[in-house]
mmCIF file of C-alpha atoms and ligand atoms in Angstrom:
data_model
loop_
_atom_site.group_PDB
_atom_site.id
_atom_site.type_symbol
_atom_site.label_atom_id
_atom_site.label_comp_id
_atom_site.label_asym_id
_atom_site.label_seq_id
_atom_site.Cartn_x
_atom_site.Cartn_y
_atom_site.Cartn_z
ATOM 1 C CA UNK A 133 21.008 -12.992 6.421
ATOM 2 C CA UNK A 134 23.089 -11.424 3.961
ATOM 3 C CA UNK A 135 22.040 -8.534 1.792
ATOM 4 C CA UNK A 136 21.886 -10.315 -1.641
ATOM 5 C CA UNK A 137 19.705 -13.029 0.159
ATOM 6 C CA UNK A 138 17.249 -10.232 0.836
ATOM 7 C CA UNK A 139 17.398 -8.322 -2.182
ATOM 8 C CA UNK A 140 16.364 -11.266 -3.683
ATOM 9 C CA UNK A 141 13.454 -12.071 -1.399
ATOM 10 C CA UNK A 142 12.418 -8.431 -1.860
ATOM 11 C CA UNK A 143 12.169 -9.008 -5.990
ATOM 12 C CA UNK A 144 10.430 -12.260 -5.345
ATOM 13 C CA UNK A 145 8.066 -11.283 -2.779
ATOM 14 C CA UNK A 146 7.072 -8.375 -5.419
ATOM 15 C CA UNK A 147 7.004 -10.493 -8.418
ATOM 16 C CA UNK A 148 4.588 -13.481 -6.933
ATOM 17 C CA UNK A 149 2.216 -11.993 -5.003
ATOM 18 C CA UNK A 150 -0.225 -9.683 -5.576
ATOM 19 C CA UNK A 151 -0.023 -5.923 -3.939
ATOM 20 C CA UNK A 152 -2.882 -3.542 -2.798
ATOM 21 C CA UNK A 153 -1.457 -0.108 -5.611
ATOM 22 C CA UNK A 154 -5.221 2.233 -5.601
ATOM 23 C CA UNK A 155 -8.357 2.729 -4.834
ATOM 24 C CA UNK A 156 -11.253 3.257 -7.653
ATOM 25 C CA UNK A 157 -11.987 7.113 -6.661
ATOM 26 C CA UNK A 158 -8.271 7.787 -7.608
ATOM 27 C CA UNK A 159 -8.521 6.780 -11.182
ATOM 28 C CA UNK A 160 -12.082 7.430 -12.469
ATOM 29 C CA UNK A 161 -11.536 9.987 -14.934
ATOM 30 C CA UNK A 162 -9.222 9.154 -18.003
ATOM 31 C CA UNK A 163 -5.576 9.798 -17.515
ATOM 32 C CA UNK A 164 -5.541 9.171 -14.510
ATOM 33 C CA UNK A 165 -2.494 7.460 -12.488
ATOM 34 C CA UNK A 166 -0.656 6.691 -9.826
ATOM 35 C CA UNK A 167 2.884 5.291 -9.748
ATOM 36 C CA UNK A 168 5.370 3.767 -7.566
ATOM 37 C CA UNK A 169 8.831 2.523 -7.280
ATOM 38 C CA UNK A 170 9.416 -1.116 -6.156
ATOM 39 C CA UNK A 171 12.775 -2.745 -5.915
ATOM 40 C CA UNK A 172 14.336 -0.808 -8.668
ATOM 41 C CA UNK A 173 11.520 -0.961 -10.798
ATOM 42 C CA UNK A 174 8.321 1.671 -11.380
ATOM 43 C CA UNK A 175 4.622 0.417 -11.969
ATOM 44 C CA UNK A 176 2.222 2.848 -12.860
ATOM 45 C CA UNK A 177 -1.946 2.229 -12.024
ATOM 46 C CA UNK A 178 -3.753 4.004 -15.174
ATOM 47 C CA UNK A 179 -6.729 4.920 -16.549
ATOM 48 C CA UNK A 180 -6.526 4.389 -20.485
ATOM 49 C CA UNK A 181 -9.784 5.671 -21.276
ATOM 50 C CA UNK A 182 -11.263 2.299 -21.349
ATOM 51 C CA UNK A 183 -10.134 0.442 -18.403
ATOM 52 C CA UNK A 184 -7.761 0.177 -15.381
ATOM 53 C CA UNK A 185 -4.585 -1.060 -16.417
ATOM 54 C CA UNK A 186 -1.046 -1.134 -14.263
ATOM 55 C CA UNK A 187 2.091 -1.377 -16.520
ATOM 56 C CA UNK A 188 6.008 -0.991 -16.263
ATOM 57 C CA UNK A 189 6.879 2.878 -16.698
ATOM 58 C CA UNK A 190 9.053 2.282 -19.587
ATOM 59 C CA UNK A 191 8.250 3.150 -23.206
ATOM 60 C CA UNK A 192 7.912 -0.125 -24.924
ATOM 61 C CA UNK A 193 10.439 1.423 -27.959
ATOM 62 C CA UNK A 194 13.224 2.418 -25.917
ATOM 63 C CA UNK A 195 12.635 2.288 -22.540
ATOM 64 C CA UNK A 196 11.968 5.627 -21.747
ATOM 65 C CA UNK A 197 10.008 6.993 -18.220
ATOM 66 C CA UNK A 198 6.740 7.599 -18.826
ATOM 67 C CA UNK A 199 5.244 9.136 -16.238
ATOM 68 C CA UNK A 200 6.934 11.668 -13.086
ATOM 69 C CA UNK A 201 4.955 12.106 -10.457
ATOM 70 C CA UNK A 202 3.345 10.589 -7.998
ATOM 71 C CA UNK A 203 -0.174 10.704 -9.376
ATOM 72 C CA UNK A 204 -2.325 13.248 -11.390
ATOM 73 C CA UNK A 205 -3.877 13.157 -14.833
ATOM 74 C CA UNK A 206 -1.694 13.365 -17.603
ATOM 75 C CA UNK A 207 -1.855 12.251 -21.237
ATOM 76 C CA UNK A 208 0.290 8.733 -21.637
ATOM 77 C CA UNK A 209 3.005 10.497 -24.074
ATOM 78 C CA UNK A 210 6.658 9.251 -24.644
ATOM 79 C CA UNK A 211 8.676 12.451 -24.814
ATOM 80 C CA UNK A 212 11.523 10.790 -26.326
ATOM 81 C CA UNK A 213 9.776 9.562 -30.750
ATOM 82 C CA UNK A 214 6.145 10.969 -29.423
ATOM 83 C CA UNK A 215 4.705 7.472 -29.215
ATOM 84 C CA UNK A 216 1.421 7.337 -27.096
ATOM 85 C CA UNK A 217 -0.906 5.067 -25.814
ATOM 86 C CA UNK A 218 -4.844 5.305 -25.118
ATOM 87 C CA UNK A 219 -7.408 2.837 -25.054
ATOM 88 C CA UNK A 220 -5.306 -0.548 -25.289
ATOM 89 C CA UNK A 221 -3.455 0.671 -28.257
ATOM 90 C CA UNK A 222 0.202 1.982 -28.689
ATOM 91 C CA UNK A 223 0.079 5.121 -30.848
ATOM 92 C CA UNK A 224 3.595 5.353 -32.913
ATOM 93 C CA UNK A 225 4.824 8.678 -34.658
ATOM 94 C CA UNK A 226 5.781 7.709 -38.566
ATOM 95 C CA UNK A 227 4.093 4.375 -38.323
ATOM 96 C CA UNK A 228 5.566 3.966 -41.790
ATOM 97 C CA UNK A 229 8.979 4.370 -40.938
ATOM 98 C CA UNK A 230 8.765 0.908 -38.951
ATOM 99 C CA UNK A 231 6.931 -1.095 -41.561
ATOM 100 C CA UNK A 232 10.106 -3.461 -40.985
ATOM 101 C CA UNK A 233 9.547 -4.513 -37.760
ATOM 102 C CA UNK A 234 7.477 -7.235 -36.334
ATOM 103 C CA UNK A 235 4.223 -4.160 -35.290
ATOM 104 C CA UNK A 236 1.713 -7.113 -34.031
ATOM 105 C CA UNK A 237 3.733 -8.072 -31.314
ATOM 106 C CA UNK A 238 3.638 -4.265 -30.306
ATOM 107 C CA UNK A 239 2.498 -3.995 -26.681
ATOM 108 C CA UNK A 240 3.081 -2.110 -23.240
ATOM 109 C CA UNK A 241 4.600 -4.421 -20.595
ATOM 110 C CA UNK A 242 1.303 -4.551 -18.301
ATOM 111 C CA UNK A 243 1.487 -6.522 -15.118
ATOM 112 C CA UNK A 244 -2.038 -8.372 -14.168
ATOM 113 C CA UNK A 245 -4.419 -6.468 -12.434
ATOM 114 C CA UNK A 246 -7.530 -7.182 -10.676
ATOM 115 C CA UNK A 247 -9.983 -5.997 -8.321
ATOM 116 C CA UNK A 248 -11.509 -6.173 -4.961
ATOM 117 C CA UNK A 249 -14.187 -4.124 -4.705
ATOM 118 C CA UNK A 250 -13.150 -0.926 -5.577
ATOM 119 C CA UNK A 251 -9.208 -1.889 -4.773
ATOM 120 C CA UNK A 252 -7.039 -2.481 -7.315
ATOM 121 C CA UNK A 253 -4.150 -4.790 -6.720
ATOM 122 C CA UNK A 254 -1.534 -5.586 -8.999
ATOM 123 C CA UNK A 255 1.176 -8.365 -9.678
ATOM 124 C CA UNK A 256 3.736 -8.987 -12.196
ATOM 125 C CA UNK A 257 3.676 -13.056 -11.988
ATOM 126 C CA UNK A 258 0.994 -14.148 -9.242
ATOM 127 C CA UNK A 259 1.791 -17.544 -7.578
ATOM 128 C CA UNK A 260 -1.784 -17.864 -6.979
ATOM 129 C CA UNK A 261 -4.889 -16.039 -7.292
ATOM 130 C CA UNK A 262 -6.033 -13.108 -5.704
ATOM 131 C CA UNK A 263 -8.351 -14.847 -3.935
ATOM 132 C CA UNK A 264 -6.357 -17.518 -2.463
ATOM 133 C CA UNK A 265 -3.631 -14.835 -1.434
ATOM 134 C CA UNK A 266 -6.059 -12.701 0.811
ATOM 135 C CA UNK A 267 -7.192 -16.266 2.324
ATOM 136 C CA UNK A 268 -10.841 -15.631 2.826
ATOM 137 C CA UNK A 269 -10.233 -11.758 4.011
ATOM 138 C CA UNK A 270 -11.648 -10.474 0.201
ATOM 139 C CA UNK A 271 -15.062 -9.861 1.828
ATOM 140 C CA UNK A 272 -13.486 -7.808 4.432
ATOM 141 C CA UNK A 273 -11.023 -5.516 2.328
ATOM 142 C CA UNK A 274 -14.267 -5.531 -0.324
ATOM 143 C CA UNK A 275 -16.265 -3.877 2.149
ATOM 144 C CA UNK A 276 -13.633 -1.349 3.507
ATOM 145 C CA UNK A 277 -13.068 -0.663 0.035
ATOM 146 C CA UNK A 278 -17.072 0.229 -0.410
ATOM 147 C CA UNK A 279 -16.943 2.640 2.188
ATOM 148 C CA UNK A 280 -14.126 5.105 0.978
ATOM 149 C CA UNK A 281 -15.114 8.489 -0.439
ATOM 150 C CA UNK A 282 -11.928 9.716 -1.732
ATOM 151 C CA UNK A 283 -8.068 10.414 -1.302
ATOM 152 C CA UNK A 284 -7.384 12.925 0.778
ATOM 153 C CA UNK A 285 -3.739 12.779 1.924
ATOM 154 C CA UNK A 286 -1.075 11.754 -0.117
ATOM 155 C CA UNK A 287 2.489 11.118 2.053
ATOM 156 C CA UNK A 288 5.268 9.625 0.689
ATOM 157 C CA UNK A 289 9.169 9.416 1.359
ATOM 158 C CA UNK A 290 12.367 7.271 1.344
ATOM 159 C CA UNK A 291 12.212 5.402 4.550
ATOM 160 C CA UNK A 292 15.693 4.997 6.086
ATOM 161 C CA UNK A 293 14.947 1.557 6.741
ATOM 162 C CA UNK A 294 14.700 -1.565 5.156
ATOM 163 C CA UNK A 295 11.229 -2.388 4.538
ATOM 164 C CA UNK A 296 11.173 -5.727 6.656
ATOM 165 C CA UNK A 297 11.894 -3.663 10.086
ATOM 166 C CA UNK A 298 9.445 -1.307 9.064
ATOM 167 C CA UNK A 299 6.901 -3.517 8.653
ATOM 168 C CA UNK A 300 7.570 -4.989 11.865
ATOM 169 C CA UNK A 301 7.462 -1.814 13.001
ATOM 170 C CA UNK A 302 3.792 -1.316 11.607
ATOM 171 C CA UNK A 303 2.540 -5.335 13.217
ATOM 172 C CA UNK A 304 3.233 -4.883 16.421
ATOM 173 C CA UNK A 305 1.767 -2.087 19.562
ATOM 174 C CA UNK A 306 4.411 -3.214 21.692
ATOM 175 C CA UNK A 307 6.200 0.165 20.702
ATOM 176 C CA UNK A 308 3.035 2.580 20.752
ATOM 177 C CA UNK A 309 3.576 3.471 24.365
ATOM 178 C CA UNK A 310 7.174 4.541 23.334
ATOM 179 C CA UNK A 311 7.429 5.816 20.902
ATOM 180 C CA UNK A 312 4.016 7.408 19.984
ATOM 181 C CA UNK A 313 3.258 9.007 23.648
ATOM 182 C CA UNK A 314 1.588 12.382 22.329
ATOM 183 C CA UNK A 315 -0.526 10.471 19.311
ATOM 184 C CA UNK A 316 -1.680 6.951 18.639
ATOM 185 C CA UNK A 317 -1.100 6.307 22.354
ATOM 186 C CA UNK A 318 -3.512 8.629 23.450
ATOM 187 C CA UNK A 319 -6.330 6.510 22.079
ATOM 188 C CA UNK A 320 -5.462 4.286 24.798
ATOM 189 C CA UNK A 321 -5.682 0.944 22.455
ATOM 190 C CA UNK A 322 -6.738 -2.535 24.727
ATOM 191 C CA UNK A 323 -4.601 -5.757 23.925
ATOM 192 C CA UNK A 324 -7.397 -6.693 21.513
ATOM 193 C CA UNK A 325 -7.306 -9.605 19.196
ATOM 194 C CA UNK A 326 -5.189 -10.951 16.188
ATOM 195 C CA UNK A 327 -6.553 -13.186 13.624
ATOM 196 C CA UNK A 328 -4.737 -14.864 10.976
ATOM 197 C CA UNK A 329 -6.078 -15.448 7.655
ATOM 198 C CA UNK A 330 -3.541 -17.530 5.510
ATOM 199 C CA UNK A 331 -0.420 -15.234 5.171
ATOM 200 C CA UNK A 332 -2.315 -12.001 6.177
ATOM 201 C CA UNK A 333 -3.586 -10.970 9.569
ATOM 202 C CA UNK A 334 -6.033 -7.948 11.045
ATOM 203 C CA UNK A 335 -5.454 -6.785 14.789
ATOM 204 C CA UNK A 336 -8.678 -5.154 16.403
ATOM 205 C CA UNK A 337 -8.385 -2.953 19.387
ATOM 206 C CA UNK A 338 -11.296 -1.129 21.068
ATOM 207 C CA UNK A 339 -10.131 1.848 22.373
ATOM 208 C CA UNK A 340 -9.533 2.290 26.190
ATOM 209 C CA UNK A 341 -10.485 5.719 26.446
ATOM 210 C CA UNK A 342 -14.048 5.911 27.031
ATOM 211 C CA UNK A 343 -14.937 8.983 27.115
ATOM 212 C CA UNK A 344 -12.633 9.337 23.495
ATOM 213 C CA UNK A 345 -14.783 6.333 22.512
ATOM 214 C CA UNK A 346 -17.820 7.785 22.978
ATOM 215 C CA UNK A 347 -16.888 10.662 20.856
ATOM 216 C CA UNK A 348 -15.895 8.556 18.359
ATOM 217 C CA UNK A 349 -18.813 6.418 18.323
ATOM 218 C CA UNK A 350 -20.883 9.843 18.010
ATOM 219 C CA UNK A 351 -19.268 10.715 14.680
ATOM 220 C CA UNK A 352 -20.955 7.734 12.992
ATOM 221 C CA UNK A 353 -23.890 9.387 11.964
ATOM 222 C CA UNK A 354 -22.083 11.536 9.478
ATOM 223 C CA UNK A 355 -20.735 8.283 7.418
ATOM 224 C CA UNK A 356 -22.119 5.496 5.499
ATOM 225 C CA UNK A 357 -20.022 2.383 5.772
ATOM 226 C CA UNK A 358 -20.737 -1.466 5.053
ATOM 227 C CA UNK A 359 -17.782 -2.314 7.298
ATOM 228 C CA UNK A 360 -17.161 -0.721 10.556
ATOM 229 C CA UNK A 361 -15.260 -2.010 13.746
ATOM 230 C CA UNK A 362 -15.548 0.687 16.953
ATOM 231 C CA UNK A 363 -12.246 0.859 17.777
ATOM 232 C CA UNK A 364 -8.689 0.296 16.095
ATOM 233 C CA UNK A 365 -8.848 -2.173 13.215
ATOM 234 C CA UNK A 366 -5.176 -2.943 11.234
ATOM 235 C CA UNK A 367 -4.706 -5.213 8.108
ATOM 236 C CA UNK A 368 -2.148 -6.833 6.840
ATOM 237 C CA UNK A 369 -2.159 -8.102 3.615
ATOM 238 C CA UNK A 370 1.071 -10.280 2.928
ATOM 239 C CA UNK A 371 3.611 -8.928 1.524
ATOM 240 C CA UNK A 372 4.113 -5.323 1.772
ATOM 241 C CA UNK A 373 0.971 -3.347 2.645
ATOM 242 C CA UNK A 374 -1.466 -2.205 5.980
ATOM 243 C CA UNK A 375 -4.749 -0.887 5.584
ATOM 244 C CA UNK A 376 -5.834 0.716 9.454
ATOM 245 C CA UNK A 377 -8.081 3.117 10.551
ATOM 246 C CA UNK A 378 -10.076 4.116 13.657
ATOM 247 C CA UNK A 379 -14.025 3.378 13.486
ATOM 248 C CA UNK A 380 -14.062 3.238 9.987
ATOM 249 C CA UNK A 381 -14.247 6.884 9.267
ATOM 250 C CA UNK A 382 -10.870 7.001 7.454
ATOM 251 C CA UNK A 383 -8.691 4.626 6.178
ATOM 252 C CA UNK A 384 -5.341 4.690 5.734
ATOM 253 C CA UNK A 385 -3.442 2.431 3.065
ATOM 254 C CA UNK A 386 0.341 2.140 3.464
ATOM 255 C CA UNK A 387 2.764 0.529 1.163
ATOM 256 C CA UNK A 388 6.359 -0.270 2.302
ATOM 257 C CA UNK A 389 7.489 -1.416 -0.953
ATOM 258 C CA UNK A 390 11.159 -2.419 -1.248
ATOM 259 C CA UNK A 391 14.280 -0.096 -2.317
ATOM 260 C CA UNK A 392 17.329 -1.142 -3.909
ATOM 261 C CA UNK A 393 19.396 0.952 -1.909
ATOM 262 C CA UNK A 394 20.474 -0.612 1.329
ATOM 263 C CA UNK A 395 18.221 0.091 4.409
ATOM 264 C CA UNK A 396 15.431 1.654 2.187
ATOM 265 C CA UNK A 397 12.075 1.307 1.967
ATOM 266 C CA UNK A 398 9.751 3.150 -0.905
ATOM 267 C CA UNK A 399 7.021 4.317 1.855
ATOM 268 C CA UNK A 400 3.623 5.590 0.889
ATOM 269 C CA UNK A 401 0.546 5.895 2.876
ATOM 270 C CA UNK A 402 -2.734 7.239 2.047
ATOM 271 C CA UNK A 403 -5.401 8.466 3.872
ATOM 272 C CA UNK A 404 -8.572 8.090 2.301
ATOM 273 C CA UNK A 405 -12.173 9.216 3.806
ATOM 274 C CA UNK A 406 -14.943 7.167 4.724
ATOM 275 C CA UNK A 407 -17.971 7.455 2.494
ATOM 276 C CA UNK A 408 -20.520 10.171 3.803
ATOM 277 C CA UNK A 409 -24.021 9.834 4.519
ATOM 278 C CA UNK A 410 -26.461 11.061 1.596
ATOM 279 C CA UNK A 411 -27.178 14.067 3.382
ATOM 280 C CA UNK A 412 -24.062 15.326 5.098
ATOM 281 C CA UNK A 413 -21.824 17.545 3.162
ATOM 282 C CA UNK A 414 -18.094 16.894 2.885
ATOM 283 C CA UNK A 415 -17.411 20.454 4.491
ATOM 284 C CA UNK A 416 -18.682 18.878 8.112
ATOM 285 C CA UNK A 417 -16.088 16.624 7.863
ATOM 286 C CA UNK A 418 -13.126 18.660 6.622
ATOM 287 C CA UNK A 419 -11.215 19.531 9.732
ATOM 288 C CA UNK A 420 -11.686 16.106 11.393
ATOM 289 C CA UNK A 421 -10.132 14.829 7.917
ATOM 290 C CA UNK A 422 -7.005 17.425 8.377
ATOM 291 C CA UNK A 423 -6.465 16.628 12.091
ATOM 292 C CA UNK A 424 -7.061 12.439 11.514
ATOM 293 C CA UNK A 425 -4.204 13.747 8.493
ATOM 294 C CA UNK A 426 -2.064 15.569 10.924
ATOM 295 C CA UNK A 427 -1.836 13.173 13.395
ATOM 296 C CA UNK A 428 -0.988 9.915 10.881
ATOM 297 C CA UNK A 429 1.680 11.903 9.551
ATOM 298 C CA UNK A 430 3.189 12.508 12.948
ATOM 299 C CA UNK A 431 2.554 8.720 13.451
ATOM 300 C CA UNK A 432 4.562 7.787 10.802
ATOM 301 C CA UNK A 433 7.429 10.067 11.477
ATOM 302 C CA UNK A 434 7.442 8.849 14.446
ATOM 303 C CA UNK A 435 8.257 5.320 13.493
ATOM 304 C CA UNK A 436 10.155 6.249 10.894
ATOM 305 C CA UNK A 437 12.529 7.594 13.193
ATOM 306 C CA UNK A 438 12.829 4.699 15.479
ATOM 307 C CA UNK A 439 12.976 1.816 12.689
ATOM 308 C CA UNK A 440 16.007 4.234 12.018
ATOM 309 C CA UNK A 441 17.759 2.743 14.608
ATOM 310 C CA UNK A 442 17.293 -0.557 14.107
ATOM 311 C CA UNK A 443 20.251 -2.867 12.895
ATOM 312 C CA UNK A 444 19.391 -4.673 9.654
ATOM 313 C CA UNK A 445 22.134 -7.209 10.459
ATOM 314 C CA UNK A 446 20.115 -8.150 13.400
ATOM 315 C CA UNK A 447 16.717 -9.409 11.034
ATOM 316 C CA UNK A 448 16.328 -12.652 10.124
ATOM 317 C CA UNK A 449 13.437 -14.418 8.981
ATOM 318 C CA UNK A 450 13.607 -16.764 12.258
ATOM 319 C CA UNK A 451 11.811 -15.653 15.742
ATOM 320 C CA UNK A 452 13.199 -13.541 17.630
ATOM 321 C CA UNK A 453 14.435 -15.077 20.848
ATOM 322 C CA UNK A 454 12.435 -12.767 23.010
ATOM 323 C CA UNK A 455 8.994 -11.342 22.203
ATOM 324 C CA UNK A 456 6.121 -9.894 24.056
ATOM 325 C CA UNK A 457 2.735 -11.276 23.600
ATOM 326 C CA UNK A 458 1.565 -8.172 21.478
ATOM 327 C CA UNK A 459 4.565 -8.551 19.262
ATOM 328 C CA UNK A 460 2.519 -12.418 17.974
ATOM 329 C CA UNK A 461 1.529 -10.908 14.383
ATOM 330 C CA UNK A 462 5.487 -10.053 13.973
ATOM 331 C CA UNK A 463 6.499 -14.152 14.599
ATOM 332 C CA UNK A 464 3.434 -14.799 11.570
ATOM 333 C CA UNK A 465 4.908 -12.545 9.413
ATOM 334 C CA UNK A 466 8.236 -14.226 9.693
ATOM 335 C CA UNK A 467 7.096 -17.697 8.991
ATOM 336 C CA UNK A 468 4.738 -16.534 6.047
ATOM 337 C CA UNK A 469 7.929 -14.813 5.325
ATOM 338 C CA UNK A 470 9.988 -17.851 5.222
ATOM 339 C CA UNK A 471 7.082 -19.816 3.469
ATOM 340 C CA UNK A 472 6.811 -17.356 0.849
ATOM 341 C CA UNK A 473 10.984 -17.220 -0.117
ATOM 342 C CA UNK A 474 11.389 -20.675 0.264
ATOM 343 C CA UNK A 475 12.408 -22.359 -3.462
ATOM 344 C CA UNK A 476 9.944 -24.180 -4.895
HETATM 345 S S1 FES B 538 11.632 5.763 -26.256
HETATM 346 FE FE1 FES B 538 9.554 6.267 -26.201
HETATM 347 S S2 FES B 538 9.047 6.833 -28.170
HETATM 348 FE FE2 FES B 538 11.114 6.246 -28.302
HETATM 349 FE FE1 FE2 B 539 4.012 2.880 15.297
#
């Protein structure tokens, strides 16, 4: 495929569907955000004061950035005339000064957002809703959603890959041997079992480790969760975005948004804790949060550098002649892939 063909599945794919951007706990108090960057463009997930809204980061006067980081709490204030904006309502500096211009039709350029449980997802144009895009999975990504505390690690860089192989990259274990030897191999992950819900797909592996499982299994006193699978438990949720964790007790949210710069990908991931039990106090759980931190980190660099050396020239939305059985999830992306680009 050539590069403008992808580019331009990369802005569809963003534009039509809808995209997993934050969980509740990271904007409950006014002003808060979080923002990304997506195929040349930057959405921002904010508290206004009165509700949850995701819009473009560009001053609706002249297109200024709004906000710079990644996330934090910060008043929404245009540097460039002073406008604001709080509570549904742009704020403009010498109001009278633009009695001219047309001030009803004043409005940020918001993108729809809606939620699953406590996850917000976000899309500029959906194709269809919400609920037929997660294809009978919202109970599922509901309930993982119920049993998060909080963010705890925030991790995100320019991938040096396009964000179809890493992706791949992320759907299939046929690498973990490989390439993650020291880490996410060590958990000793069975074959376990894909299942496909419309466009999306979950993979759940119980661990082969036993005594590591036990262990594991042990820890689940100290949480409170509505969903929990013992073992490995990965989700997909067409287009751009895994949700995995181990036993529940974490859960880490990755985005591997598109770049416009060839062989990019805008990665994020997020590890968030599992909701304690009433009576356990987040300190018990502190250094299992910074190793479970530690060692995704190292995960991710790991595939990073791999998906490095992958040829983008060699991707195509088609099968790949030769696959291994735990590389299935990889041939479902492609043809939801191909379903999803497709014209109309
Ligand atoms: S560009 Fe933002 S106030 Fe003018
Ligand atoms: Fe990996």
């Amino acid at each position: 495929m050539i590069l403008a063909d992808l580019d331009r599945d990369s802005t569809r794919l963003w534009e039509e569907n809808w995209h997993l951007l934050a969980h509740r706990s990271e904007l409950a108090e006014p002003r808060d955000f979080v923002r990304f960057d997506v195929a040349g463009r930057e959405v921002v997930v904010y508290n206004d004061g009165a509700s949850v809204i995701a819009f473009d980061n560009r001053c609706p006067h002249r297109g200024a950035r709004i906000f710079d980081g990644d996330f934090g709490r910060e008043r929404f204030l245009c540097r460039y005339h002073h406008w604001s904006y709080s509570k549904g309502r742009v704020f403009v500096a010498n109001k009278e000064s633009l009695a001219h211009c047309p001030m009803d039709q004043l409005a940020l350029n918001t993108l729809h957002l809606e939620w699953v449980g406590d996850f917000a997802f976000v899309s500029p144009s959906p194709a269809q809703s919400l609920e037929e895009q997660l294809a009978g999975l919202s109970p599922m990504v509901a309930a993982i959603s119920h049993g998060i505390g909080g963010r705890w690690d925030f991790n995100r860089y320019l991938y040096e890959a396009d964000w179809r192989i890493a992706l791949e990259n992320a759907l299939e274990p046929y690498h973990v041997g490989p390439i993650h030897p020291e880490t996410l191999n060590t958990l000793k992950l069975t074959p376990g079992e894909n299942r496909y819900y419309g466009r999306n797909s979950v993979w759940s592996a119980p661990l082969g480790d036993e005594r590591m499982a036990r262990r594991l299994k042990s820890l689940g006193r100290l949480f409170d969760l509505p969903h929990q699978f013992e073992g490995y438990e990965s989700l997909y949720l067409f287009p751009f975005t895994m949700v995995s964790s181990t036993y529940g007790y974490s859960q880490s949210v990755q985005n591997f948004f598109p770049a416009t710069s060839p062989e990019r990908a805008h990665f994020t991931s997020r590890l968030f804790t599992g909701r304690l039990a009433s009576t356990v106090k987040p300190e018990l759980v502190s250094s299992f949060m910074e190793s479970s931190a530690t060692m995704n980190r190292a995960v991710f660099e790991e595939d990073h550098d791999i998906c490095k050396r992958v040829m983008l020239d060699t991707w195509s939305s088609n099968p790949p002649r030769f696959w291994s059985a735990s590389e299935e999830k990889l041939l479902h992306f492609r043809e939801s892939y191909r379903n999803a680009t497709s014209a109309v």
